[in-house]
Amino acid sequence: MELLDVFAVVVEQVSLNKASQLLNISQPALSRKIMKLEEELGVELFMRKGKRLELTKAGQICYDHALELRHLERKFKQTLQMYKAAGTHTSITIGASLTTLQATLPDLITDYLQVYPLTEIKLLTGKTHEIVTMVKENKVDIGIVASQINASSLHCEPLFDDHLCLVLPLGHPFIDRAEITMNDLNDLPMILFSKGTWYRILMDELFHRYTILPNVQMEIDSFEAIIRLVSTCKTATLLPKSYLREDLIQNNELILRYLDELEQTKRTTSLIYSDQATDSPESVKFIEQAINYFAKHK
């Protein structure tokens, strides 16, 4: 490895004299190193034309290999540096709803792994009450739920506030309306989250408050499936604003309409954990990272 490094410097300097100065060794000692490498490989690496050195075909192959080894060594040192910075391999288990897993967690986990790349993250999904139970029973280290949980055995850290939006596909008759009210949702064909999910509970409370009876054509757990089916079936839905990224709206040709009544029904996505999580350095790191991430992206 050392002889290949020395050889590569000679090639790049095109001069034994310049290379010896750069390597801080005498020119005779450098010549001996090159000769030793040629003996070990059984080939001539240079053709000497006066004071100039020109690579032979074997020398070019050797130089290409030296560059590849140099690149691999650099990559190895960078990986080792990341390992030292991140510490040893660790793991953390997170509980979240399927919609949170699809829309909120990917960016948060990407942000976390950039700082702690050696962490193995495991995910369990469930409805809000199921996630709360998982946290209480220490089946997950941390839970992320679309609610604020008030339980004496749990800590609850609010991450961000959100509200529902009316989502319409291109061509929907409501798009050209100057104003849409809650009453317009009465008997409106819609695709909604399944009953029992936090968002559906929020919607049903809203419908009950304003005496609305929507025409629910489908009930689905998957946020992404709802997005696709709204475009395909040309029907409406209610979805949280934070999930509706600009690229998602454009790619599926969707239109958002903001209703005063929907904007007033805010909900808070929170991170929940037990006392046991505070004893885990990995959990504490994730909690701090999550709070800081959403504070920056409000």
Coordinates of C-alpha atoms in Angstrom, one line a residue, residues 25-266:
I25 CA 12.7 11.5 1.2
S26 CA 15.9 11.5 -0.9
Q27 CA 15.7 10.9 -4.6
P28 CA 17.9 7.7 -4.4
A29 CA 15.6 6.3 -1.7
L30 CA 12.6 7.1 -3.8
S31 CA 14.2 5.4 -6.8
R32 CA 14.7 2.3 -4.7
K33 CA 11.1 2.2 -3.7
I34 CA 9.9 2.3 -7.3
M35 CA 12.4 -0.4 -8.2
K36 CA 11.2 -2.5 -5.3
L37 CA 7.6 -2.1 -6.5
E38 CA 8.5 -3.1 -10.1
E39 CA 10.3 -6.2 -8.7
E40 CA 7.3 -7.2 -6.6
L41 CA 4.9 -6.7 -9.6
G42 CA 7.3 -8.2 -12.2
V43 CA 6.7 -5.3 -14.6
E44 CA 8.2 -2.0 -15.7
L45 CA 6.2 0.9 -14.5
F46 CA 8.0 3.8 -16.3
M47 CA 9.9 4.4 -19.5
R48 CA 12.7 6.9 -18.7
K49 CA 13.2 9.4 -21.5
G50 CA 16.0 11.7 -20.4
K51 CA 14.8 13.3 -17.2
R52 CA 11.1 12.6 -18.0
L53 CA 9.2 9.6 -16.8
E54 CA 6.4 8.1 -18.9
L55 CA 4.0 5.4 -17.8
T56 CA 4.1 2.1 -19.5
K57 CA 0.8 0.3 -20.1
A58 CA 1.4 -1.8 -17.0
G59 CA 2.2 1.5 -15.1
Q60 CA -1.1 3.0 -16.2
I61 CA -3.0 -0.1 -14.9
C62 CA -1.0 0.2 -11.6
Y63 CA -1.8 3.9 -11.3
D64 CA -5.5 3.3 -11.9
H65 CA -5.5 0.7 -9.2
A66 CA -3.6 3.1 -6.9
L67 CA -6.3 5.7 -7.4
E68 CA -9.0 3.2 -6.6
L69 CA -7.3 2.2 -3.4
R70 CA -6.8 5.8 -2.5
H71 CA -10.6 6.4 -3.0
L72 CA -11.4 3.3 -0.9
E73 CA -9.1 4.4 1.9
R74 CA -10.8 7.8 1.9
K75 CA -14.2 6.2 2.0
F76 CA -13.1 3.9 4.8
K77 CA -11.8 6.7 6.9
Q78 CA -15.0 8.7 6.4
T79 CA -17.1 5.8 7.4
L80 CA -15.0 5.2 10.5
Q81 CA -15.3 8.9 11.4
M82 CA -19.1 8.6 11.2
Y83 CA -18.9 5.6 13.4
K84 CA -16.8 7.4 16.0
A85 CA -19.2 10.4 15.9
A86 CA -22.3 8.3 16.2
G87 CA -21.1 5.8 18.7
T88 CA -22.0 2.1 18.7
H89 CA -25.0 0.5 16.9
T90 CA -28.2 1.2 18.7
S91 CA -31.9 0.7 18.1
I92 CA -35.2 2.4 18.9
T93 CA -38.8 1.3 18.4
I94 CA -41.4 3.9 17.5
G95 CA -45.2 3.4 17.5
A96 CA -47.3 5.5 15.1
S97 CA -50.5 5.4 13.1
L98 CA -50.3 4.3 9.4
T99 CA -51.0 7.9 8.3
T100 CA -48.3 9.3 10.5
L101 CA -45.9 6.6 9.3
Q102 CA -46.6 7.6 5.7
A103 CA -46.7 11.4 6.0
T104 CA -44.8 12.6 9.1
L105 CA -42.2 10.1 10.0
P106 CA -40.1 9.8 6.8
D107 CA -38.7 13.3 7.0
L108 CA -38.2 13.1 10.7
I109 CA -36.4 9.8 10.5
T110 CA -34.2 11.0 7.6
D111 CA -33.3 14.0 9.7
Y112 CA -32.4 11.8 12.7
L113 CA -30.3 9.3 10.7
Q114 CA -28.2 12.1 9.3
V115 CA -27.0 12.8 12.8
Y116 CA -27.1 9.2 14.2
P117 CA -26.6 7.0 11.1
L118 CA -25.9 3.8 13.1
T119 CA -29.3 3.7 14.7
E120 CA -31.7 0.9 13.7
I121 CA -35.3 2.2 13.8
K122 CA -38.2 -0.3 14.2
L123 CA -41.8 0.8 13.6
L124 CA -45.1 -0.5 14.9
T125 CA -48.4 0.8 13.7
G126 CA -51.8 1.1 15.4
K127 CA -54.6 3.5 16.2
T128 CA -54.0 6.2 18.8
H129 CA -55.4 4.2 21.8
E130 CA -53.3 1.2 20.7
I131 CA -50.1 3.4 20.5
V132 CA -50.8 4.8 24.0
T133 CA -51.1 1.2 25.3
M134 CA -47.8 0.2 23.5
V135 CA -46.0 3.1 25.2
K136 CA -47.5 2.3 28.6
E137 CA -46.5 -1.4 28.3
N138 CA -43.0 -0.4 27.0
K139 CA -43.6 -2.3 23.8
V140 CA -42.3 0.8 22.0
D141 CA -39.8 3.4 23.2
I142 CA -41.7 6.3 21.8
G143 CA -45.2 6.9 20.3
I144 CA -46.3 9.6 17.8
V145 CA -50.0 10.3 17.9
A146 CA -52.4 12.9 16.3
S147 CA -53.6 14.0 19.8
Q148 CA -52.5 15.4 23.1
I149 CA -52.5 12.6 25.7
N150 CA -53.2 13.4 29.3
A151 CA -52.0 10.3 31.3
S152 CA -50.2 10.4 34.6
S153 CA -47.8 7.6 33.5
L154 CA -46.8 9.3 30.3
H155 CA -45.0 12.3 29.1
C156 CA -46.5 14.2 26.2
E157 CA -44.5 16.6 24.0
P158 CA -46.6 18.6 21.4
L159 CA -44.8 18.7 18.1
F160 CA -47.0 20.7 15.8
D161 CA -50.7 21.9 15.3
D162 CA -52.7 21.0 12.2
H163 CA -56.2 21.3 10.8
L164 CA -58.3 19.6 8.1
C165 CA -58.7 20.7 4.5
L166 CA -61.2 19.9 1.9
V167 CA -59.4 18.1 -1.0
L168 CA -60.9 18.0 -4.4
P169 CA -59.8 16.4 -7.7
L170 CA -59.6 18.4 -10.9
G171 CA -63.0 18.6 -12.6
H172 CA -64.9 18.5 -9.3
P173 CA -68.0 20.8 -9.4
F174 CA -67.0 22.5 -6.1
I175 CA -63.7 23.8 -7.5
D176 CA -65.3 26.9 -9.2
R177 CA -67.4 27.8 -6.2
A178 CA -66.4 31.2 -4.8
E179 CA -67.3 30.0 -1.3
I180 CA -67.7 26.6 0.3
T181 CA -69.3 26.1 3.7
M182 CA -69.8 23.1 6.0
N183 CA -73.4 22.8 4.8
D184 CA -72.1 22.1 1.3
L185 CA -70.6 18.8 2.7
N186 CA -74.0 17.4 3.4
D187 CA -74.6 14.4 1.1
L188 CA -71.3 15.1 -0.6
P189 CA -69.7 11.9 -2.0
M190 CA -66.5 11.4 0.1
I191 CA -63.6 9.0 0.8
L192 CA -62.7 9.2 4.5
F193 CA -60.4 7.5 7.0
S194 CA -61.7 4.4 8.7
K195 CA -63.8 4.6 11.8
G196 CA -61.8 4.5 15.0
T197 CA -58.9 6.5 13.6
W198 CA -58.2 9.8 15.3
Y199 CA -58.9 11.8 12.1
R200 CA -62.2 10.0 11.6
I201 CA -63.2 10.7 15.2
L202 CA -62.4 14.4 14.6
M203 CA -64.4 14.4 11.4
D204 CA -67.4 12.7 12.9
E205 CA -67.4 15.2 15.8
L206 CA -67.4 17.9 13.2
F207 CA -70.2 16.4 11.2
H208 CA -72.3 16.0 14.3
R209 CA -71.7 19.6 15.4
Y210 CA -72.9 21.0 12.1
T211 CA -75.5 18.3 11.5
I212 CA -73.8 17.0 8.3
L213 CA -74.4 13.7 6.7
P214 CA -71.8 13.1 4.1
N215 CA -72.2 10.4 1.5
V216 CA -69.2 8.2 2.6
Q217 CA -68.4 6.0 -0.4
M218 CA -65.1 4.5 1.0
E219 CA -63.4 4.2 4.4
I220 CA -59.7 3.6 4.2
D221 CA -56.8 3.5 6.7
S222 CA -54.1 4.5 4.2
F223 CA -53.5 8.2 3.6
E224 CA -51.7 7.4 0.3
A225 CA -54.6 5.2 -0.9
I226 CA -57.1 8.0 -0.2
I227 CA -55.0 10.4 -2.3
R228 CA -54.9 8.1 -5.3
L229 CA -58.6 7.2 -5.1
V230 CA -59.7 10.8 -4.8
S231 CA -58.1 11.5 -8.2
T232 CA -59.4 8.2 -9.7
C233 CA -62.9 8.3 -8.4
K234 CA -63.3 12.1 -8.8
T235 CA -64.7 12.4 -5.2
A236 CA -63.8 14.6 -2.2
T237 CA -62.0 14.0 1.0
L238 CA -60.9 15.7 4.2
L239 CA -57.2 15.5 5.0
P240 CA -54.8 17.2 7.5
K241 CA -52.9 20.1 6.0
S242 CA -49.5 18.9 7.2
Y243 CA -49.7 15.8 5.1
L244 CA -50.5 17.6 1.9
R245 CA -47.0 18.4 0.5
E246 CA -46.9 20.6 -2.6
D247 CA -45.5 17.8 -4.8
L248 CA -48.2 15.4 -3.7
I249 CA -50.9 17.9 -4.6
Q250 CA -49.4 18.7 -8.0
N251 CA -48.6 15.0 -8.9
N252 CA -52.2 14.0 -8.2
E253 CA -53.8 17.1 -9.6
L254 CA -55.6 18.0 -6.4
I255 CA -57.1 21.3 -5.3
L256 CA -57.3 22.4 -1.6
R257 CA -60.1 24.5 -0.3
Y258 CA -60.0 26.0 3.2
L259 CA -63.2 26.2 5.2
D260 CA -63.3 28.4 8.3
E261 CA -65.0 25.7 10.3
L262 CA -62.2 23.2 9.3
E263 CA -59.4 25.7 10.2
Q264 CA -60.9 26.2 13.7
T265 CA -60.8 22.5 14.5
K266 CA -57.1 22.3 15.2

